[in-house]
Every structure is written in C-alpha cells, then in structure tokens.
Amino acid sequence: MARSVRRRRRGGIAAFILRRLLLGGVVLVLVSVVVFVATQALGDPARAILGRDATPERLAALRAQLGLNSSVFTQYVDWVGGLLRGSLGNSLAAQQPVSELLGSRLVNSLVLVSCAAVVSIPLSIAVGSWAALRRDRLFDSMSMTLMLVLAAVPEFVVALLLVIALATTVLHVFPAISPVPPGQRPWDHPTVLVLPTAALVMGVAPYVARIMRASMIEVLESDFVEMARLKGLPERLVLLRHALPNALGPVFQVIAISLAYLAGGVVVVEYVFNYPGIGSALQDAVVNHDVPVVQALAMLIAAVYVVLNLLADVATILVTPRLRTRL
Amino acid sequence: MTNDIEKIAGAAQRGLWANSAPSRRGLLIGAGGLGAAAVLASCGGGSAPSSSASTSATGTPKRGGNFRLGVTGGGSKDMFDGQNVGTTPDGARLLSAFETLLTFDDDFRLASDGLAESVEADNPTQYTIRLRRGVEFQDGKSMTADDVIYSLRRVATDVSLRGNSAAASMDIAGIKKMDAHTVRLPLKEPDSTLKEKLAAYYFSIVPEGYKKFSGDPSTQIGTGPYRLKSFTPGRESVSERNPNYWREGQPYFDSVTISNFSDTTAQVNALIGGQIDAMTDVPAAQITAVKARGKNTLVSETGWWIGLSMAVDMAPFDDSRVREAFRLMVDRQAMLEQAVSGYGALGNDLYGRYDVGYFSDLPQRKQDLDKARSLLKAAGHESLSVDLYTTNATGGMVEMATVLAKQAKDAGVTVNVRNLPSDTYYGDDYTKRAFCMDYWAARPYLQQVQQGSLASSPYNVTHWPPTSGKGAAFQSLYEKALATTDDDQRIEIEHQMQQLEYDLGGWIIPFFPSNIDGYAANVQGLTPAKTTFGLADFGHGFRTIWFA
C-alpha cells in the first residue's frame, strides 16, 4: 500500500526534475517580489540619473518620460506582465531595451564563467583527490596550504597580482585589461580571457578542492572501499569505479554553489579587467538606480542559482547508487 | 558647465558607495569610484603655462594610427549629442566631432579661431556673427547661417540641453540671417558674457535638422576632425578622420577609439600594458608607477575648485565675523597637501581664476588662529560646534572636510563632518544647509556668478548676496557688468564684486586642484592647458596630437 503511494508520487528522474522546476518557479516568483521591493529602496532613478543637474523641471520631465509617476503596485504588475511576455522593459539610464543592453554582455560573462568552470572543476577534483590519496604527505600539505591561502585572498587581489606578474610589471605576456569591442565575441580575442579566467579559477578552486579531499578521505575509509580492496580489485578500479563516484556527491553541491557564486562574483573580476560583462552593467545600473536592469540581473542570477542547484541534485542522484535506486 | 558632468558622475559614484557594504567587493568598487570622481574632477578646467594649441608641437606632425583613449566616469547613460554631455566620455566624443563659433585657447582666453571669423557687439543687446567661409560638414555640406540659427534655436528650446539656461538672454525669435555667412543675434537683455557662451561646447554648431544619436552613427555629422563610425553607450566609440576637415593638415590620426573604464586601476594597467595610448586622470598615488613604466603624465593647473560654503543668512554664519574667522582657520597649504597630495595651487576664496577680471591683487589669506579666536569671541561663539555636510562627489571633497575639522579644532571650534550619500546630499536639502561643500568647473567669473552667486542662481548654496548691508550691492553691480561691453570698465566692476565676496562672501576656496592625465611616450603634441576638459581638451578634439 505505502509502496504503491510512493510509486505514484515519484515516477523516476523526469518527474523529480519536473517537480523541482515547478518549485523553482515558485521560488522565482517570490524572488521577483523581493527584488522589486528591494529595488524600490534604491531611491529615485530620475534624481540619480540627473544628479546635481536635477532642477525641478528636469526631474519632472524625466520622471514622466520614464513612467515613474504610476503607483508601485502598477509598476510591479507592468514589470511582471512584461516578464511573462518575455520583455525585460527598458533601461532607465540608456533608454533602450534591457535585453539589447545586456545581450552581448550576458554572452561575454557566460563565456568567462564557462571557461572558469571548465578549468576549475576538473582541476580541483584532480587536486583534491590526489591530495586525499597522498594524505599527510608533501603534495597534500603543499596543495592544501596553497588552497587555503588562495581562499583567504580576495579575488581582486589575486586578479591584480596576476596583472602585475603577467601583464604590466614583471612579464608582459597577457593583456592587462580584457576589452571585447562591441559587436565582437570574446573568442575572437582568446588571450583576453586568460587572466580573468585564471583569477576566477583561483577564487573557486580552493573550496571545491578542499571538499573533494575531505569527501574522498571519508570514502576511502568507508567499509565498501575496504570491501572492494579486500575483494582484490585493482586499486585503479577501486578508486575510479567505487571511491570517486561516491566522493563526488557532496562535491557537486559545492560546485553548484561555486558556479552560482561565479555568476555573481564575476562582477569583481570583470571590474579589474574592464571586461564588458554583466558585472559592470550591474554596477552601472545600481549607480544610476536603473531599476529594470537591476531587476533583470537579479532575476537572472536567482534563476542561475535555481537551475544550478537542480543540476547539482540531479548529478548527485545519478552518481550515488543509493539515491538513484530510490527514485 | 562641465562641473555638471562632474556632478552627475560624481553623484553616480557616490550612489555606489551608498549601496555597497564595505565588503571586499565594496572596497574594490569604492576605489574605482574614487578614480572615477577624480577623472571627473579633472575635466574641470585645465590650466598652465602659455602655449597655444598648435605651437605645442614637438617635431613635425605625422599622419596615421588609431589613437586609443581610456576614460572613466561614463556608463550606460552615455550619449552622443553635438550640444550636450552627461558624462566625461561624452565630452571627449563631442569634441572629436563638433566645434564652436569661438574658442578658448590654452590659457582659457577667448579666441576667434573657431567656426566664426568674428562675433562683434553692435550694441549691448545686439551681436553680429560672421562665419568662416569654406567650412564643410563631414558629409560635404557647407556650413551656413541656417545651421547656426538652427543650432542656437535648438539649445534655446530644448530644456534637456545643458546650454539651455545660458541661452535665456538670447532673443531667439528675433535671430536673423543677413546673408549666407552672417547672422544677427539680438539679446533680450545686455549680456557681456555672450561671446564666452558661444565658445562653450554646449553651443557647438550642428547641421540644420540635427538630432541626437539614437542608433545610427551616420546621422552624427559635425564640422569636427573625426566622424563617428560606431558608438555603444557605456562601452566604446570609434571615429574616423574627416578627410574634409577645414584646418590645414589636421587631424593626424586615421581613427580614434574612446573606451569606457569603470575603474582607474584597470585604466592605469591598460596604459602601462600598452592597450590604451592615453587616459584621463591618473591618481596622484600612481604617478610614480606610471612614470616608472615609461609613460608620461600631463599635469595641468586648473581653474576648477572645491569650496566650503557658509550660508550668509543662516546661524552662525549670518554674522560676517564668524565667516571671517572660519576663513582664517584654514591652513590652505596643509589642506592642499593632505587632500590632493599637493597637486594644485593655493586659492584666495575667489573663483574664476583664469578670467581676465580675476582680482589677483587681493592679499593672499593665511591661517591666523589668534584673530579667528578673537573674532569668534567678539561674535559670542567661543565654543562653537557646527555640522559640515559633504559628499564623495569628487576626489578630495571628503578629505577637505576632514582636514578642515582638524584645523578648526586648533581654533577651538568643533566641526562635525556629515558625509552623506550623493543622492541625499544633492536631494531636496541641497541648497538649504548652513555649512556644506560644493564644486565647480572653471568658467568665466560672471558666468559663475550667474550659476551660483545670485538670488536667481539655480545652485546657490551660500545664499549670497545678503539682502542688506554692503554686500547687497552685488546684484546691481552684476547687472552693470553685463551691460558693460568695454573690457576695462567691466573688469573694474568685476573687481568690486570680488572685493565684496572676498570680505563678506560665503565661500572658502582653499585651492584649485590640478588635472593629472597620462599618455604613452609616442604621443606627441600634448602640453598642459587650462582647457575645460582634461588632457588639454582631449588634444583639442584629437586634432593637435599625433604618434611619433
């Protein structure tokens, strides 16, 4: 009886994903309310845009032009209505559609974050695993000390040190800043991606590597690994088939959080390298109290969190036999 | 009016501080913001030794190359308009493509080497503009009286344009085309500052029917040395040499790329790394590093200023003895060194530094704590405590307030520094504070008076002039100066006005900060200049500089 109820409720990984997507939708609706309320607290965009030039006539003209005179509730309904129709509204400062303003920047940031992920995830898993296998030996203590140091140093310091070492002062190997001219894509100028990617990798890898090491150590000491070893399986097989998948479970969660962090934390690195991504757009929008742009970016980052968490859960389930079979 | 650019972007920068907690991220952005403010500051107004635009050459100018300029202070609100700017990069872009009837030379004196051969007063309320012949717009159309009339009319009728209030004295309805190259401009009231106005970038000449940029660069046609090819607000613009340009031989670059930077550190790195050829505003702390990496700096004395404002009708500053005491509390040299690392020149509580009418004969005020104390005692304020409102709108502003508080302590006065976010500072209470700070670009004396020192001024923080006493004569002196077209007589009146402000006014102007710009060693033709914008008006619209 109980068994059949559970079967009806679950229904495999597809149903699980669907349920999580619906939940994610609910989360995003709640976030939209919070974002809207929070952005109202930014203050009057017309005053922010005009600054000291804000004579009463110019303020009134700009407010009317930007549609700031309607009630907060009407503004929210308009905004959500626009979102549902796929329109993010118009930027108050640039007076052009938000999608146009953010489109190429989004691609740029995505490319940067992807590069960082592609480099940092395998690297940190490898370093973490190797450190676990060489526990308390030279590689372990050196790599973990280095990771601790990197974790403690802010990204922008890392970024500036990279610039000093490789672009301006010691060596002149890479460009000091990473401009991507409008209309072009980052991959047209691959060298500009090197330093920002390196800075992001150094920002994220330590956390993943340390979790990977801890997780691996735990798994290596578990009964089933001992069992596998006692069965006489080759060490290679023990590690790759039995230890690694089980150790990866918790690491996926950390990777998801790290990537989600990258989506927001890329701001700092973009700033140092003058990289035209969403980071500088967000900063600019906050400065100008450009509510539609801030809202669009906040929603985007929230959606990234939701999706990455979902992916991490799915991945965890897929690599963990215990969880996989329960679905 | 560049001060307005500074103000906007400064406000923006301040807003950022307000919105980010001092986390590590906040720290970084804050640092960048400071840089931005400094750049803005630097567009205030250049200054320096005398050398005119074209004689600054070292060697023979050479053609070719793409000149890359990095500018902070811009953002998504960047615009491209032949008669308007909102941010610093807007100023650089405007100067590359548009020109004015008259110009200011590198000493900030009026010159007739613009689009007009001459602008003469027929009488105090009527001027005749004679246009230079043979000037063509970038699309080959000749510049004529119709374009000038359209340009002036556009400024006077569009309230969103920066020059709009300055056009108030012009009788735009009565403007008349005498022939293809002559325009008669009647005034509603005498305005001896008219020629100075016509030399300001916000009265640049645009072709008849001109509209601001809204997506299509080919609509942006000026008479200037470079024609716009592409423009993405907040990112970058590319302009190409105008082969039709009317000044012989100029300009020299094939193209000019102007890139926005959000952070001064990135800007300095780009200069050192060779990714840009010049940058506006190098932070004083970075000058040594920039030079050590083989780059040059251009330090220009300027006429822009940051002032401490004492409202002449609010306690305790409604007593002129208190204002005098505060002016005597300030150690100007120490403040200059502590607030802007010594890059600047001492001030004497007067603005309009490079105006021919600047009253430089007045004795330099020095710190005199004994006299300050006795004045305060006489006024009955022996243990005075006041709030000083400030905001981080431009580099040095908050630092000045802090230094003043320290110096005031020596005179027994407690100054509480209230550092507000910019949008609060420039909000509804902006002109209603007894003791606060503000900053202005270099501009001719009478124009500055009109902007900030009359009852009718839009930004009058000192509430000058007083309604009674000696100072009350200020308004009528101003009107008399506007109606006086004879230079010597007008200067005499301006001196009387400055004497009143020196004795009784509401400003403490301790120093004039310098502009510090950076450029690569192969960039030729840059010399310090008292121009409105930094980097010698961006190499005079990028036309007097070249690559070695």
PDB file of N, CA and C in Angstrom, chain A residues 150-162 195-196 198-204 207 258 261-262 264-270 272-273, chain B residues 24-25 28:
ATOM      1  N   LEU A 150      44.860  30.826  -1.150  1.00  0.00           N
ATOM      2  CA  LEU A 150      44.043  31.378  -2.234  1.00  0.00           C
ATOM      3  C   LEU A 150      42.624  31.681  -1.753  1.00  0.00           C
ATOM      4  N   ALA A 151      42.113  30.796  -0.906  1.00  0.00           N
ATOM      5  CA  ALA A 151      40.755  31.012  -0.412  1.00  0.00           C
ATOM      6  C   ALA A 151      40.691  32.259   0.450  1.00  0.00           C
ATOM      7  N   ALA A 152      41.814  32.564   1.097  1.00  0.00           N
ATOM      8  CA  ALA A 152      41.802  33.694   2.029  1.00  0.00           C
ATOM      9  C   ALA A 152      42.009  35.031   1.323  1.00  0.00           C
ATOM     10  N   VAL A 153      42.626  34.994   0.132  1.00  0.00           N
ATOM     11  CA  VAL A 153      42.921  36.257  -0.559  1.00  0.00           C
ATOM     12  C   VAL A 153      41.728  36.649  -1.432  1.00  0.00           C
ATOM     13  N   PRO A 154      41.281  37.880  -1.344  1.00  0.00           N
ATOM     14  CA  PRO A 154      40.146  38.304  -2.162  1.00  0.00           C
ATOM     15  C   PRO A 154      40.467  38.180  -3.659  1.00  0.00           C
ATOM     16  N   GLU A 155      39.451  37.916  -4.471  1.00  0.00           N
ATOM     17  CA  GLU A 155      39.665  37.736  -5.909  1.00  0.00           C
ATOM     18  C   GLU A 155      40.351  38.936  -6.537  1.00  0.00           C
ATOM     19  N   PHE A 156      39.985  40.128  -6.098  1.00  0.00           N
ATOM     20  CA  PHE A 156      40.553  41.277  -6.809  1.00  0.00           C
ATOM     21  C   PHE A 156      42.039  41.425  -6.523  1.00  0.00           C
ATOM     22  N   VAL A 157      42.456  40.960  -5.339  1.00  0.00           N
ATOM     23  CA  VAL A 157      43.894  40.977  -5.053  1.00  0.00           C
ATOM     24  C   VAL A 157      44.594  39.965  -5.949  1.00  0.00           C
ATOM     25  N   VAL A 158      43.994  38.775  -6.049  1.00  0.00           N
ATOM     26  CA  VAL A 158      44.550  37.754  -6.942  1.00  0.00           C
ATOM     27  C   VAL A 158      44.633  38.316  -8.361  1.00  0.00           C
ATOM     28  N   ALA A 159      43.545  38.954  -8.791  1.00  0.00           N
ATOM     29  CA  ALA A 159      43.492  39.486 -10.157  1.00  0.00           C
ATOM     30  C   ALA A 159      44.586  40.530 -10.368  1.00  0.00           C
ATOM     31  N   LEU A 160      44.731  41.431  -9.397  1.00  0.00           N
ATOM     32  CA  LEU A 160      45.742  42.481  -9.546  1.00  0.00           C
ATOM     33  C   LEU A 160      47.147  41.897  -9.527  1.00  0.00           C
ATOM     34  N   LEU A 161      47.359  40.872  -8.679  1.00  0.00           N
ATOM     35  CA  LEU A 161      48.676  40.231  -8.648  1.00  0.00           C
ATOM     36  C   LEU A 161      48.981  39.578  -9.995  1.00  0.00           C
ATOM     37  N   LEU A 162      47.965  38.959 -10.582  1.00  0.00           N
ATOM     38  CA  LEU A 162      48.157  38.354 -11.899  1.00  0.00           C
ATOM     39  C   LEU A 162      48.544  39.415 -12.925  1.00  0.00           C
ATOM     40  N   LEU A 195      43.734  35.868 -18.200  1.00  0.00           N
ATOM     41  CA  LEU A 195      43.902  36.350 -16.828  1.00  0.00           C
ATOM     42  C   LEU A 195      42.592  36.363 -16.035  1.00  0.00           C
ATOM     43  N   PRO A 196      41.487  36.857 -16.603  1.00  0.00           N
ATOM     44  CA  PRO A 196      40.244  36.795 -15.826  1.00  0.00           C
ATOM     45  C   PRO A 196      39.854  35.360 -15.467  1.00  0.00           C
ATOM     46  N   ALA A 198      41.887  32.847 -15.067  1.00  0.00           N
ATOM     47  CA  ALA A 198      42.804  32.398 -14.017  1.00  0.00           C
ATOM     48  C   ALA A 198      42.380  32.942 -12.665  1.00  0.00           C
ATOM     49  N   ALA A 199      41.986  34.201 -12.626  1.00  0.00           N
ATOM     50  CA  ALA A 199      41.581  34.808 -11.357  1.00  0.00           C
ATOM     51  C   ALA A 199      40.342  34.114 -10.803  1.00  0.00           C
ATOM     52  N   LEU A 200      39.395  33.824 -11.692  1.00  0.00           N
ATOM     53  CA  LEU A 200      38.183  33.154 -11.223  1.00  0.00           C
ATOM     54  C   LEU A 200      38.479  31.735 -10.767  1.00  0.00           C
ATOM     55  N   VAL A 201      39.340  31.055 -11.508  1.00  0.00           N
ATOM     56  CA  VAL A 201      39.696  29.682 -11.126  1.00  0.00           C
ATOM     57  C   VAL A 201      40.306  29.686  -9.730  1.00  0.00           C
ATOM     58  N   MET A 202      41.198  30.634  -9.487  1.00  0.00           N
ATOM     59  CA  MET A 202      41.836  30.696  -8.179  1.00  0.00           C
ATOM     60  C   MET A 202      40.844  31.075  -7.096  1.00  0.00           C
ATOM     61  N   GLY A 203      39.778  31.731  -7.485  1.00  0.00           N
ATOM     62  CA  GLY A 203      38.775  32.099  -6.497  1.00  0.00           C
ATOM     63  C   GLY A 203      37.900  30.920  -6.106  1.00  0.00           C
ATOM     64  N   VAL A 204      37.674  30.012  -7.044  1.00  0.00           N
ATOM     65  CA  VAL A 204      36.687  28.959  -6.824  1.00  0.00           C
ATOM     66  C   VAL A 204      37.325  27.618  -6.480  1.00  0.00           C
ATOM     67  N   TYR A 207      37.810  25.975  -2.717  1.00  0.00           N
ATOM     68  CA  TYR A 207      36.678  25.406  -1.979  1.00  0.00           C
ATOM     69  C   TYR A 207      36.372  24.005  -2.479  1.00  0.00           C
ATOM     70  N   SER A 258      29.526  27.131  -6.015  1.00  0.00           N
ATOM     71  CA  SER A 258      30.646  27.914  -6.538  1.00  0.00           C
ATOM     72  C   SER A 258      30.302  28.546  -7.872  1.00  0.00           C
ATOM     73  N   TYR A 261      28.009  31.248  -7.374  1.00  0.00           N
ATOM     74  CA  TYR A 261      28.782  32.373  -6.853  1.00  0.00           C
ATOM     75  C   TYR A 261      29.503  33.087  -7.996  1.00  0.00           C
ATOM     76  N   LEU A 262      30.046  32.296  -8.926  1.00  0.00           N
ATOM     77  CA  LEU A 262      30.733  32.890 -10.072  1.00  0.00           C
ATOM     78  C   LEU A 262      29.810  33.823 -10.837  1.00  0.00           C
ATOM     79  N   GLY A 264      27.596  35.677  -9.816  1.00  0.00           N
ATOM     80  CA  GLY A 264      27.536  36.996  -9.195  1.00  0.00           C
ATOM     81  C   GLY A 264      28.933  37.557  -8.965  1.00  0.00           C
ATOM     82  N   GLY A 265      29.863  36.658  -8.552  1.00  0.00           N
ATOM     83  CA  GLY A 265      31.202  37.104  -8.166  1.00  0.00           C
ATOM     84  C   GLY A 265      32.068  37.519  -9.331  1.00  0.00           C
ATOM     85  N   VAL A 266      31.616  37.186 -10.530  1.00  0.00           N
ATOM     86  CA  VAL A 266      32.350  37.571 -11.721  1.00  0.00           C
ATOM     87  C   VAL A 266      32.422  39.100 -11.823  1.00  0.00           C
ATOM     88  N   VAL A 267      31.507  39.763 -11.114  1.00  0.00           N
ATOM     89  CA  VAL A 267      31.460  41.225 -11.104  1.00  0.00           C
ATOM     90  C   VAL A 267      32.829  41.818 -10.796  1.00  0.00           C
ATOM     91  N   VAL A 268      33.438  41.301  -9.720  1.00  0.00           N
ATOM     92  CA  VAL A 268      34.689  41.880  -9.249  1.00  0.00           C
ATOM     93  C   VAL A 268      35.791  41.713 -10.285  1.00  0.00           C
ATOM     94  N   VAL A 269      35.868  40.508 -10.824  1.00  0.00           N
ATOM     95  CA  VAL A 269      36.934  40.233 -11.778  1.00  0.00           C
ATOM     96  C   VAL A 269      36.720  41.037 -13.065  1.00  0.00           C
ATOM     97  N   GLU A 270      35.476  41.136 -13.506  1.00  0.00           N
ATOM     98  CA  GLU A 270      35.185  41.939 -14.693  1.00  0.00           C
ATOM     99  C   GLU A 270      35.601  43.388 -14.467  1.00  0.00           C
ATOM    100  N   VAL A 272      38.048  44.532 -12.501  1.00  0.00           N
ATOM    101  CA  VAL A 272      39.500  44.695 -12.550  1.00  0.00           C
ATOM    102  C   VAL A 272      39.993  44.693 -13.996  1.00  0.00           C
ATOM    103  N   PHE A 273      39.399  43.841 -14.833  1.00  0.00           N
ATOM    104  CA  PHE A 273      39.898  43.697 -16.198  1.00  0.00           C
ATOM    105  C   PHE A 273      39.110  44.524 -17.206  1.00  0.00           C
TER     106      PHE A 273
ATOM    107  N   ARG B  24      34.778  43.136   0.729  1.00  0.00           N
ATOM    108  CA  ARG B  24      35.948  43.243  -0.132  1.00  0.00           C
ATOM    109  C   ARG B  24      35.526  43.748  -1.499  1.00  0.00           C
ATOM    110  N   ARG B  25      34.338  43.330  -1.952  1.00  0.00           N
ATOM    111  CA  ARG B  25      33.876  43.809  -3.238  1.00  0.00           C
ATOM    112  C   ARG B  25      33.635  45.324  -3.182  1.00  0.00           C
ATOM    113  N   LEU B  28      36.763  47.372  -3.439  1.00  0.00           N
ATOM    114  CA  LEU B  28      37.320  47.493  -4.781  1.00  0.00           C
ATOM    115  C   LEU B  28      36.541  48.521  -5.573  1.00  0.00           C
TER     116      LEU B  28
END
